[in-house]
Each structure stands twice: as C-alpha cells, then as structure tokens.
Tab-separated table of C-alpha atoms in Angstrom:
chain	number	residue	atom	x	y	z
X	1	MET	CA	42.787	-3.478	44.649
X	2	ARG	CA	39.577	-1.591	43.998
X	3	VAL	CA	39.790	2.037	42.962
X	4	PHE	CA	38.006	4.178	45.518
X	5	ALA	CA	34.947	6.126	44.365
X	6	PHE	CA	35.305	9.114	46.682
X	7	THR	CA	32.287	9.450	48.942
X	8	GLY	CA	32.471	13.144	49.715
X	9	LEU	CA	33.427	16.359	47.989
X	10	LEU	CA	33.709	19.665	49.791
X	11	LEU	CA	34.730	23.123	48.652
X	12	ALA	CA	36.676	25.024	51.287
X	13	THR	CA	36.388	28.359	49.470
X	14	VAL	CA	34.815	29.565	46.264
X	15	ALA	CA	36.483	32.446	44.493
X	16	SER	CA	34.189	35.299	43.503
X	17	PRO	CA	34.050	35.747	39.727
X	18	ALA	CA	35.390	38.980	38.332
X	19	ILE	CA	32.494	39.167	35.899
X	20	SER	CA	28.823	40.076	35.953
X	21	GLN	CA	26.291	37.273	35.978
X	22	SER	CA	22.591	37.332	35.238
X	23	ALA	CA	20.362	35.592	37.745
X	24	GLY	CA	19.064	33.083	35.206
X	25	GLN	CA	16.578	32.832	32.393
X	26	GLY	CA	14.333	35.796	31.770
X	27	ASP	CA	11.281	36.029	29.544
X	28	VAL	CA	11.752	32.896	27.430
X	29	SER	CA	10.122	32.072	24.092
X	30	VAL	CA	10.781	28.709	22.451
X	31	THR	CA	9.948	27.887	18.843
X	32	ILE	CA	10.164	24.128	18.297
X	33	TYR	CA	10.521	22.400	14.935
X	34	ASN	CA	9.862	18.759	14.123
X	35	ASP	CA	13.432	17.731	13.336
X	36	ASN	CA	15.228	17.984	16.695
X	37	LEU	CA	15.639	21.736	16.442
X	38	ALA	CA	14.417	24.718	18.453
X	39	LEU	CA	14.892	28.488	18.491
X	40	VAL	CA	15.265	29.967	21.982
X	41	GLN	CA	14.771	33.688	22.599
X	42	ASP	CA	15.561	34.824	26.134
X	43	VAL	CA	15.099	38.444	27.275
X	44	ARG	CA	16.938	39.245	30.512
X	45	GLN	CA	17.400	42.460	32.486
X	46	LEU	CA	21.160	43.092	32.664
X	47	ASN	CA	23.119	45.667	34.637
X	48	ILE	CA	25.783	46.481	32.058
X	49	PRO	CA	28.667	48.775	33.064
X	50	ALA	CA	30.159	51.283	30.693
X	51	GLY	CA	33.098	50.083	28.661
X	52	ARG	CA	34.219	46.495	28.372
X	53	SER	CA	32.650	43.767	30.550
X	54	VAL	CA	31.848	40.062	30.557
X	55	GLN	CA	28.285	38.886	31.078
X	56	ASP	CA	27.480	35.283	32.008
X	57	PHE	CA	24.261	33.655	30.799
X	58	PRO	CA	23.620	30.478	32.802
X	59	GLY	CA	20.611	28.365	31.906
X	60	VAL	CA	21.210	28.140	28.169
X	61	SER	CA	20.750	24.845	26.350
X	62	GLY	CA	23.485	22.261	26.785
X	63	GLN	CA	23.202	21.585	23.028
X	64	ILE	CA	23.328	25.211	21.935
X	65	ARG	CA	24.645	25.797	18.429
X	66	ALA	CA	27.104	28.509	19.415
X	67	GLU	CA	27.538	29.761	15.855
X	68	THR	CA	23.843	30.781	15.810
X	69	VAL	CA	23.922	32.978	18.937
X	70	GLY	CA	22.536	36.465	18.574
X	71	PHE	CA	22.681	39.182	21.260
X	72	SER	CA	21.155	42.618	21.298
X	73	ALA	CA	21.003	45.367	23.916
X	74	ALA	CA	20.794	49.122	23.580
X	75	ASN	CA	24.136	50.959	23.250
X	76	THR	CA	26.020	47.669	23.457
X	77	GLY	CA	28.160	45.629	21.041
X	78	ILE	CA	29.656	42.123	21.239
X	79	ILE	CA	33.409	41.617	21.254
X	80	GLU	CA	33.623	37.875	21.996
X	81	GLN	CA	31.476	34.964	23.152
X	82	ASN	CA	32.320	31.622	24.763
X	83	PHE	CA	30.170	28.629	25.592
X	84	ASP	CA	31.211	26.644	28.672
X	85	TYR	CA	29.651	23.196	28.614
X	86	ASP	CA	32.126	21.386	30.884
X	87	LEU	CA	29.691	20.843	33.760
X	88	LEU	CA	30.522	20.531	37.431
X	89	SER	CA	30.454	16.925	38.673
X	90	PRO	CA	32.546	14.858	41.142
X	91	SER	CA	34.531	13.186	38.365
X	92	LYS	CA	35.099	16.457	36.449
X	93	LEU	CA	36.139	18.219	39.647
X	94	MET	CA	38.757	15.551	40.276
X	95	GLU	CA	39.962	15.642	36.654
X	96	LYS	CA	40.451	19.407	36.829
X	97	ALA	CA	42.358	19.024	40.116
X	98	VAL	CA	45.203	17.115	38.445
X	99	GLY	CA	48.406	18.960	39.369
X	100	GLU	CA	46.643	20.756	42.236
X	101	THR	CA	46.667	20.090	45.979
X	102	VAL	CA	43.577	18.866	47.852
X	103	THR	CA	42.835	17.749	51.395
X	104	ILE	CA	42.080	14.081	52.092
X	105	VAL	CA	39.930	13.533	55.190
X	106	ARG	CA	39.642	10.041	56.651
X	107	VAL	CA	37.427	9.125	59.616
X	108	ASN	CA	38.249	6.307	62.043
X	109	PRO	CA	34.975	4.365	62.287
X	110	ALA	CA	35.794	3.167	65.813
X	111	THR	CA	36.637	6.502	67.386
X	112	GLY	CA	35.217	9.019	64.939
X	113	ALA	CA	38.553	10.803	64.870
X	114	GLU	CA	39.459	12.602	61.656
X	115	THR	CA	42.860	12.653	60.034
X	116	ARG	CA	43.698	15.204	57.350
X	117	GLU	CA	46.500	15.165	54.833
X	118	ARG	CA	47.381	17.460	51.992
X	119	ALA	CA	47.767	15.540	48.736
X	120	LYS	CA	48.763	16.431	45.219
X	121	VAL	CA	46.525	14.888	42.539
X	122	LEU	CA	48.826	13.215	39.983
X	123	ALA	CA	46.218	11.525	37.773
X	124	ALA	CA	42.478	10.821	37.523
X	125	ASN	CA	42.306	8.319	34.661
X	126	GLY	CA	39.930	5.564	35.759
X	127	GLY	CA	41.222	6.073	39.290
X	128	VAL	CA	42.831	8.772	41.408
X	129	VAL	CA	46.608	8.761	42.013
X	130	LEU	CA	47.870	10.969	44.874
X	131	GLN	CA	51.225	12.127	46.166
X	132	ILE	CA	51.135	12.532	49.928
X	133	GLY	CA	54.493	13.702	51.174
X	134	SER	CA	57.066	11.318	49.734
X	135	ARG	CA	54.632	8.459	49.065
X	136	ILE	CA	52.380	7.720	46.101
X	137	GLU	CA	48.899	6.348	46.820
X	138	VAL	CA	45.810	5.326	44.898
X	139	LEU	CA	42.638	6.667	46.436
X	140	ARG	CA	40.889	3.380	47.134
X	141	ASP	CA	37.999	1.868	49.011
X	142	ASP	CA	39.579	0.446	52.151
X	143	GLY	CA	36.406	0.588	54.217
X	144	LEU	CA	37.231	3.905	55.862
X	145	PRO	CA	34.874	6.876	55.359
X	146	THR	CA	36.806	9.294	53.154
X	147	ARG	CA	36.120	12.641	51.565
X	148	VAL	CA	38.072	15.079	49.453
X	149	ILE	CA	38.166	18.829	50.127
X	150	PHE	CA	38.907	21.103	47.164
X	151	ASP	CA	40.151	24.643	47.621
X	152	LYS	CA	38.060	26.117	44.786
X	153	VAL	CA	35.935	25.402	41.775
X	154	PRO	CA	37.987	25.587	38.561
X	155	ASN	CA	37.021	28.593	36.461
X	156	ASN	CA	36.119	26.432	33.447
X	157	LEU	CA	33.651	24.228	35.325
X	158	ARG	CA	30.038	25.372	35.492
X	159	ALA	CA	27.080	24.140	37.490
X	160	ARG	CA	24.920	24.734	34.393
X	161	PRO	CA	25.640	25.228	30.697
X	162	THR	CA	26.752	28.857	30.505
X	163	LEU	CA	27.312	31.314	27.685
X	164	SER	CA	29.690	34.179	28.455
X	165	VAL	CA	29.711	37.277	26.263
X	166	THR	CA	32.307	40.049	26.259
X	167	LEU	CA	30.534	43.348	25.659
X	168	ASN	CA	31.453	46.945	25.018
X	169	SER	CA	28.830	49.440	26.183
X	170	SER	CA	28.728	53.192	25.644
X	171	ARG	CA	26.806	53.733	28.864
X	172	ALA	CA	26.146	52.071	32.219
X	173	GLY	CA	22.748	50.923	33.438
X	174	THR	CA	20.170	48.152	33.571
X	175	ARG	CA	18.396	47.365	30.308
X	176	PRO	CA	16.678	44.465	28.539
X	177	ALA	CA	19.009	42.251	26.530
X	178	GLN	CA	17.825	39.557	24.120
X	179	LEU	CA	19.763	36.343	23.656
X	180	SER	CA	18.683	34.074	20.804
X	181	TYR	CA	20.118	30.802	19.497
X	182	LEU	CA	19.290	27.523	17.804
X	183	THR	CA	19.641	24.312	19.760
X	184	SER	CA	19.448	20.604	19.117
X	185	GLY	CA	17.912	18.220	21.634
X	186	MET	CA	14.350	19.506	21.463
X	187	GLY	CA	11.562	18.514	19.097
X	188	TRP	CA	7.903	17.676	18.783
X	189	LYS	CA	5.547	15.438	16.894
X	190	ALA	CA	1.835	14.925	16.679
X	191	ASP	CA	0.071	11.868	18.043
X	192	TYR	CA	-3.540	11.107	17.172
X	193	VAL	CA	-5.954	8.853	19.038
X	194	ALA	CA	-8.885	7.770	16.838
X	195	LEU	CA	-11.927	5.900	18.174
X	196	PHE	CA	-13.587	4.309	15.137
X	197	ASP	CA	-17.259	3.225	15.068
X	198	GLU	CA	-17.552	0.913	12.052
X	199	LYS	CA	-21.353	0.578	12.142
X	200	ALA	CA	-21.920	4.322	12.330
X	201	GLY	CA	-19.142	5.119	9.857
X	202	LYS	CA	-17.787	7.746	12.263
X	203	MET	CA	-14.704	8.360	14.335
X	204	ASP	CA	-13.647	10.642	17.178
X	205	VAL	CA	-10.097	12.010	16.983
X	206	GLN	CA	-7.988	13.557	19.718
X	207	GLY	CA	-4.723	15.175	18.556
X	208	TRP	CA	-1.813	15.561	20.950
X	209	VAL	CA	1.410	17.493	20.612
X	210	THR	CA	4.252	15.487	22.167
X	211	LEU	CA	7.235	17.643	23.195
X	212	THR	CA	10.619	16.194	24.131
X	213	ASN	CA	13.462	18.094	25.773
X	214	ASN	CA	16.922	16.536	25.993
X	215	THR	CA	18.919	19.772	25.905
X	216	GLY	CA	20.192	19.447	29.477
X	217	THR	CA	18.275	22.606	30.440
X	218	THR	CA	14.789	23.365	31.760
X	219	PHE	CA	12.962	26.301	30.180
X	220	ASP	CA	10.692	27.857	32.791
X	221	ASN	CA	7.315	29.418	31.994
X	222	ALA	CA	8.156	29.577	28.296
X	223	LYS	CA	5.952	30.967	25.567
X	224	THR	CA	5.927	27.979	23.212
X	225	LEU	CA	5.288	27.916	19.483
X	226	LEU	CA	5.341	24.757	17.357
X	227	VAL	CA	6.207	24.871	13.664
X	228	ALA	CA	4.825	22.097	11.460
X	229	GLY	CA	7.069	21.652	8.471
X	230	THR	CA	10.570	20.662	7.496
X	231	PRO	CA	13.023	23.562	7.216
X	232	ASN	CA	16.193	22.726	5.324
X	233	ILE	CA	19.213	22.290	7.600
X	234	ASN	CA	22.657	22.531	6.035
X	235	GLY	CA	24.421	19.188	6.271
X	236	GLY	CA	21.226	17.383	7.270
X	237	SER	CA	19.036	15.047	5.268
X	238	ASN	CA	15.272	15.393	5.183
X	239	TYR	CA	13.934	12.254	3.557
X	240	PRO	CA	10.172	12.185	3.097
X	241	SER	CA	8.336	9.475	4.990
X	242	ARG	CA	5.185	7.712	3.914
X	243	SER	CA	2.292	10.136	4.231
X	244	ASN	CA	-0.683	7.839	3.444
X	245	ILE	CA	-2.338	10.685	1.503
X	246	ARG	CA	-4.653	9.460	-1.254
X	247	SER	CA	-5.476	12.974	-2.463
X	248	ALA	CA	-3.789	16.214	-1.341
X	249	GLY	CA	-6.214	18.870	-0.127
X	250	ILE	CA	-6.546	22.382	-1.534
X	251	GLU	CA	-8.215	24.073	1.456
X	252	THR	CA	-6.449	26.751	3.514
X	253	ALA	CA	-6.470	26.090	7.253
X	254	ASP	CA	-7.647	28.857	9.596
X	255	ARG	CA	-4.371	29.188	11.475
X	256	GLU	CA	-1.260	31.336	11.323
X	257	SER	CA	1.463	30.362	8.888
X	258	LEU	CA	5.134	31.239	8.637
X	259	GLY	CA	6.351	31.078	5.057
X	260	ASP	CA	5.284	27.604	3.966
X	261	PHE	CA	4.905	26.252	7.506
X	262	TYR	CA	1.875	26.197	9.830
X	263	LEU	CA	2.147	27.422	13.412
X	264	TYR	CA	0.633	25.678	16.416
X	265	PRO	CA	1.040	27.944	19.474
X	266	LEU	CA	0.350	26.515	22.921
X	267	ALA	CA	-2.530	28.351	24.555
X	268	ALA	CA	-0.632	29.111	27.774
X	269	ARG	CA	2.961	29.392	28.865
X	270	THR	CA	4.462	26.114	30.025
X	271	THR	CA	7.616	24.811	31.676
X	272	ILE	CA	9.547	22.466	29.397
X	273	ALA	CA	11.618	20.439	31.840
X	274	ASN	CA	14.824	18.706	30.849
X	275	ALA	CA	14.512	14.946	30.155
X	276	GLN	CA	10.747	15.360	29.963
X	277	THR	CA	8.056	14.341	27.502
X	278	LYS	CA	5.048	16.659	27.608
X	279	GLN	CA	1.709	16.264	25.826
X	280	VAL	CA	-0.702	19.070	24.969
X	281	SER	CA	-4.035	18.701	23.160
X	282	PHE	CA	-4.440	20.577	19.854
X	283	LEU	CA	-7.286	18.738	18.049
X	284	ASP	CA	-10.615	17.400	19.313
X	285	VAL	CA	-13.112	16.195	16.700
X	286	THR	CA	-16.263	14.134	17.275
X	287	GLY	CA	-18.205	12.159	14.677
X	288	ALA	CA	-15.999	12.682	11.617
X	289	PRO	CA	-16.985	10.429	8.676
X	290	ALA	CA	-14.741	7.372	8.275
X	291	GLN	CA	-14.999	3.938	6.722
X	292	LYS	CA	-13.096	0.676	6.707
X	293	THR	CA	-12.024	-0.787	3.373
X	294	TYR	CA	-9.895	-3.699	2.192
X	295	GLU	CA	-6.940	-3.542	-0.177
X	296	TYR	CA	-4.590	-6.025	-1.741
X	297	ALA	CA	-1.636	-4.927	-3.890
X	298	ASN	CA	0.086	-7.514	-6.081
X	299	PRO	CA	3.592	-6.949	-7.521
X	300	TRP	CA	4.219	-7.509	-11.219
X	301	LEU	CA	4.332	-11.248	-11.939
X	302	GLY	CA	3.501	-11.871	-8.298
X	303	SER	CA	2.213	-15.431	-7.843
X	304	GLN	CA	1.382	-16.911	-4.425
X	305	ASN	CA	1.200	-20.530	-3.367
X	306	GLU	CA	-1.347	-19.741	-0.672
X	307	PRO	CA	-3.900	-16.978	-0.022
X	308	GLN	CA	-2.636	-13.731	1.510
X	309	SER	CA	-4.481	-11.394	3.861
X	310	ALA	CA	-5.916	-8.200	2.454
X	311	ALA	CA	-4.916	-5.006	4.248
X	312	THR	CA	-7.468	-3.316	6.492
X	313	VAL	CA	-7.540	0.379	5.587
X	314	LEU	CA	-9.220	3.288	7.383
X	315	GLU	CA	-10.352	6.059	5.028
X	316	PHE	CA	-11.149	9.605	6.230
X	317	SER	CA	-10.683	13.256	5.292
X	318	SER	CA	-9.173	16.395	6.797
X	319	SER	CA	-11.630	18.691	4.982
X	320	SER	CA	-13.596	21.400	6.760
X	321	ASP	CA	-16.852	19.937	5.456
X	322	GLY	CA	-17.240	16.371	6.700
X	323	GLY	CA	-13.682	15.844	7.912
X	324	LEU	CA	-11.240	16.706	10.682
X	325	GLY	CA	-11.228	20.339	9.583
X	326	ASP	CA	-7.573	21.262	9.986
X	327	ALA	CA	-4.122	21.002	8.470
X	328	LEU	CA	-2.552	17.990	10.174
X	329	PRO	CA	1.088	17.957	11.290
X	330	ALA	CA	3.046	14.753	10.783
X	331	GLY	CA	2.623	12.077	13.405
X	332	THR	CA	1.196	8.688	14.265
X	333	VAL	CA	-2.513	7.818	14.188
X	334	ARG	CA	-3.463	5.082	16.667
X	335	VAL	CA	-6.873	3.560	16.022
X	336	TYR	CA	-9.189	1.991	18.609
X	337	MET	CA	-12.582	0.263	18.392
X	338	LYS	CA	-14.980	-0.685	21.169
X	339	ASP	CA	-15.528	-4.369	21.875
X	340	VAL	CA	-18.951	-5.860	22.759
X	341	SER	CA	-18.537	-4.724	26.368
X	342	GLY	CA	-17.908	-1.140	25.268
X	343	GLN	CA	-14.196	-1.113	26.081
X	344	PRO	CA	-11.910	0.593	23.515
X	345	GLN	CA	-9.345	-1.815	22.089
X	346	PHE	CA	-6.292	-0.991	19.964
X	347	ILE	CA	-6.542	-2.233	16.348
X	348	GLY	CA	-3.497	-0.652	14.679
X	349	GLU	CA	-1.515	2.467	13.892
X	350	ASN	CA	0.134	4.227	10.984
X	351	GLY	CA	1.861	7.507	10.198
X	352	ILE	CA	0.812	10.586	8.299
X	353	GLY	CA	2.973	13.365	6.872
X	354	HIS	CA	2.404	17.110	7.040
X	355	THR	CA	-0.944	17.337	5.278
X	356	PRO	CA	-3.016	20.268	3.978
X	357	MET	CA	-6.654	20.598	4.958
X	358	GLY	CA	-9.061	18.846	2.607
X	359	SER	CA	-6.849	15.790	2.034
X	360	GLU	CA	-8.098	12.215	1.729
X	361	PHE	CA	-6.316	9.517	3.745
X	362	GLY	CA	-6.050	5.751	3.522
X	363	LEU	CA	-4.306	4.312	6.605
X	364	LYS	CA	-3.464	0.635	6.804
X	365	THR	CA	-4.269	-0.474	10.345
X	366	GLY	CA	-3.524	-4.180	9.977
X	367	GLU	CA	-4.176	-7.326	7.954
X	368	ALA	CA	-7.635	-8.837	7.650
X	369	PHE	CA	-8.219	-12.192	9.338
X	370	ASP	CA	-11.166	-13.243	7.121
X	371	VAL	CA	-10.501	-11.527	3.777
X	372	LYS	CA	-7.900	-13.266	1.599
X	373	VAL	CA	-6.504	-12.921	-1.931
X	374	LYS	CA	-4.495	-15.435	-3.957
X	375	ALA	CA	-2.841	-14.056	-7.113
X	376	THR	CA	-1.518	-16.512	-9.714
X	377	VAL	CA	0.312	-16.166	-13.003
X	378	SER	CA	-1.848	-18.675	-14.853
X	379	GLU	CA	-0.002	-18.353	-18.174
X	380	ARG	CA	2.933	-16.425	-19.618
X	381	ARG	CA	3.735	-16.710	-23.328
X	382	ARG	CA	6.254	-15.087	-25.626
X	383	LEU	CA	4.394	-13.765	-28.656
X	384	SER	CA	7.498	-12.451	-30.414
X	385	PRO	CA	11.126	-11.683	-29.532
X	386	ASN	CA	10.024	-8.499	-27.701
X	387	LYS	CA	6.400	-9.181	-26.778
X	388	TRP	CA	4.839	-11.193	-23.941
X	389	ARG	CA	1.316	-12.074	-22.937
X	390	THR	CA	0.641	-12.683	-19.242
X	391	SER	CA	-2.596	-14.127	-17.847
X	392	MET	CA	-3.366	-13.425	-14.182
X	393	THR	CA	-5.994	-14.993	-11.929
X	394	TYR	CA	-7.008	-13.420	-8.623
X	395	GLU	CA	-9.071	-15.517	-6.192
X	396	LEU	CA	-10.760	-13.545	-3.393
X	397	SER	CA	-12.471	-15.065	-0.347
X	398	ASN	CA	-14.574	-13.567	2.441
X	399	ALA	CA	-15.331	-15.441	5.677
X	400	ARG	CA	-17.123	-12.477	7.235
X	401	PRO	CA	-20.911	-12.539	7.781
X	402	GLY	CA	-21.326	-9.432	5.601
X	403	ALA	CA	-20.303	-8.579	2.047
X	404	VAL	CA	-17.084	-6.616	1.524
X	405	THR	CA	-15.474	-4.734	-1.345
X	406	VAL	CA	-11.781	-5.318	-1.955
X	407	SER	CA	-9.608	-2.849	-3.850
X	408	LEU	CA	-7.494	-5.251	-5.906
X	409	ILE	CA	-4.384	-3.482	-7.197
X	410	GLN	CA	-1.920	-4.779	-9.763
X	411	ASN	CA	1.373	-2.914	-9.385
X	412	GLY	CA	4.614	-2.919	-11.309
X	413	LEU	CA	3.397	-1.625	-14.664
X	414	ASP	CA	5.474	1.546	-14.723
X	415	PHE	CA	8.538	-0.061	-16.331
X	416	TYR	CA	6.415	-1.382	-19.163
X	417	TRP	CA	3.585	1.151	-19.268
X	418	ASP	CA	4.226	2.655	-22.719
X	419	ASP	CA	3.961	-0.821	-24.241
X	420	THR	CA	1.549	-2.470	-21.791
X	421	ARG	CA	-2.154	-2.931	-22.297
X	422	ILE	CA	-4.917	-5.069	-20.853
X	423	VAL	CA	-6.308	-7.139	-23.704
X	424	ASP	CA	-8.919	-8.965	-21.636
X	425	GLU	CA	-10.395	-8.741	-18.126
X	426	SER	CA	-13.349	-10.275	-16.343
X	427	MET	CA	-14.396	-6.954	-14.802
X	428	LYS	CA	-13.571	-3.378	-15.715
X	429	SER	CA	-10.445	-1.915	-14.136
X	430	SER	CA	-9.277	1.694	-13.861
X	431	ARG	CA	-5.799	3.097	-13.933
X	432	ARG	CA	-4.718	3.965	-10.396
X	433	SER	CA	-1.404	5.485	-11.450
X	434	SER	CA	1.189	5.039	-14.167
X	435	ASP	CA	2.362	2.045	-12.162
X	436	SER	CA	-0.894	0.253	-11.402
X	437	VAL	CA	-4.502	-0.601	-12.194
X	438	ILE	CA	-7.284	-1.280	-9.698
X	439	TRP	CA	-10.441	-3.374	-9.580
X	440	LYS	CA	-13.168	-2.731	-6.999
X	441	VAL	CA	-14.249	-6.307	-6.334
X	442	PRO	CA	-17.446	-7.030	-4.347
X	443	VAL	CA	-17.153	-10.307	-2.449
X	444	PRO	CA	-20.362	-11.762	-0.931
X	445	ALA	CA	-20.680	-12.781	2.706
X	446	ASN	CA	-19.075	-16.202	3.292
X	447	GLY	CA	-18.304	-16.289	-0.401
X	448	ARG	CA	-15.691	-16.121	-3.151
X	449	GLU	CA	-15.023	-14.078	-6.257
X	450	THR	CA	-12.525	-14.493	-9.104
X	451	VAL	CA	-10.985	-11.826	-11.337
X	452	THR	CA	-8.952	-12.614	-14.454
X	453	ALA	CA	-6.871	-10.320	-16.616
X	454	VAL	CA	-4.564	-10.665	-19.617
X	455	PHE	CA	-1.687	-8.199	-20.094
X	456	GLU	CA	0.456	-7.711	-23.176
X	457	THR	CA	3.872	-6.155	-22.692
X	458	ARG	CA	6.491	-5.062	-25.205
X	459	PHE	CA	10.101	-4.578	-24.207
C-alpha cells in the first residue's frame, strides 16, 4: 500500500481575523554584517485604535531573533509579542487538521462524477489516517483523482513569517511605526577579480560585494548598508582567518565608519530576494603596481628527499599612493593572467582579512612549476648535553628563461630563539620574525644556487 500524497487542497471558508494587519513591509533598511547577521528596520504606516489591540507584521525574516525585536510608535506601548513561524503548506495544513473534520472529494475518471464524504483526520504521521463513518481508511493513491477540502486555515498557520504585537495606545489614528530586529540567514562577503600583467608589473582589480539571503523573506526596495568588521556575538566564536597581510597599513580610508567598523552603503535601493545571491561592484582600480615573487618556507629540521616547488606569491598594496586606495573588507582574491592569445586565464586565489588602507599583501596563488627548492639537514651534532649544532643546505633551481629571486625562509626558531644563533652562512640573512630568518636568493635563468647555514641551539 502506498500512502497517498493528496493532490488537491481547498479552503471552503477563511475566517476573518479579529486583529489588525499591516499590508506588508514598509520603508525597509537592512544593515548586513559579515557573519550571517543583519539588522532590519522596517517603518510601516499603521492604523492603531485606542486602547488594547493586536497588530500583525507579515513579511518579517523567517530567522528573526525574537528577543531582539524593538517597536516604537507615538503614544503606543507594547504589552506582548509573538512570532509565528509555522508556515502554511499542504503537509502542515493536514497536520493541524488532526482531530478536525474535512471533506474528501473523489472523481470517477470514467464519468467525471464527484463523490464527497466527511472524514475526521485521526493522524498525519508519514501518512493520513481518516475515520469516515464507522470505517478507518488511509488516504492512499488508488489512481482516482482526489482532493481534500478544509473548512478554515488554522489560526497558528501563516502564509508568511509573521510577528504579532499586542499594543496599548492612548489615542486612535494612523501613524508611522518602526519595527527593528536582528536576523540570521543573511550575510555578505567581498570578492575580488584581479587581472595581473607580469611584464608591466600592474594589475586591474574589480571588487564585488556578494550578498546572500536565506532568511525565508524577500526585502523589497531596501536601503542597504554593509558593515565590514566582526562584531562580537554572545555565544558565537569569531576565529581570525589568514589575512595574508605582510604589513598593516596606517592610512585612514575616505569612507564612513561606525565605531571600529567601515561602512559600505549600496548606491541605490535594491531588492534582496530570498534564496538569492546578489553581486554589487564597490571597487574598480586600473594599473595598480603588483609583482610576482617566489617563496619557500622550510620547517625546523625539515629535510626533503626530492626538490619541492616554491610558492608563487603576488605582492601589492592597498595604499592611496600606488595601491588600491581603500580599506579592503575580507574576501577572496581571484587572480587571472592573459595568455598569448589575449584571453584571461585563472591562475589562483587566496583570501584576505579586513585590512586597513596602506597595507602590504603577499598572496600565494599557486606553486611554481619551474622553481624548486631542496632543503637538507647535512649535519646535526651534539656539542654538549644541552647544545646542538645543525648544518643546513638549501639547493635552489630555476628552469625559467629569466632570472628569479626566491625568498628562502627557515621557520621554527621561536621555541629555541633565546638560545639560537647562526654561526655561519653562505649569504647574509635577516630576521623575518622571532620564528624565522629569510634569505633573498637570486637564481640565474636555467641555473642553480646553493645556500648553506649553521645553527647552534641550546635547550
């Protein structure tokens, strides 16, 4: 036996609500944060009677955080608020009809004649169980066209997510009322498209805001403001992601800020449809300086049996003088280069964090095909019970037709740094951080280069 998925639903009558109801959204403003959070402010014109009344607000977010709701209207106070998110659907309608009586209509496919029977809905758990007179039936698919007629819509089922507010007003009349609340299900991020010209040492960057709306509600003709930053949310966790910043900038961007966050308003009102991803341009820069470099980072005591690829790194700035000229919200940078036919081709992507103007970036876009490094622990000796000497050899190769410079980084020194020193090296290094040193190694075209270093550690 197959449980019948009822093919038709019909309401015979719909009871008129004994409450006031606004027509829908009014003048809507949406402030969207990066971390799946938005502030909705909705100003509607309400006809509020004197005394106690209930006002319905359809068209609110299906993921509204009810504890954050604020309401204000002149000469009016709030007594109680309820959020009804049990939405009208065929299955919900049948579930709510359990214990109620409905009409079952079957059509004879040969004659077209209809037969109607009143039935009490006993259960709707994975199937519908009916009592028709003295018999018990399961509403099933027996090949006959069937529909169910309901007498009314249950009061607790809504066609749209609805907030109802019980008010007490000292006077009657139509007036503006502002509803505000926080909601999950909406967020934004930045996406950057960079076209890099290696020969010219320039790149063009287009920045896009990507909005997502999964609140269950469409916000029509909304004034939209984006906030770049990470506000603390109680009970949430905001772990920093890799920002790829080499040096944090100290320039102030020429845009509005809110506390310690930057604001990115959309130039015109827009409709943010439910289940939609929308992109809006916010950055368009041509000919910003950029260069490709190579990096290889070796862990402490790292020794390879075969050469490893160096990382390809794109370096650029967000400064106002010779850079992108703006504070950059967190997002993904996708890098393209033109091939010999002039067609842009994707060469890699990486993320950036919220970054002040004037910062220096180093984005790994991939691994080099022709630039390799082989690091080897050539000798490791114990000089005393708590002192070691480690000799490292780094072999670099370049199969490209032009010379390259590789930033060779030895990591892992932080644990030992107070008692670590370089006692010998084939070329001068510089300290990159408390954890690492770096050599800038020029490697000739179709050539090789070797760097050696001796470290002494005490522990």
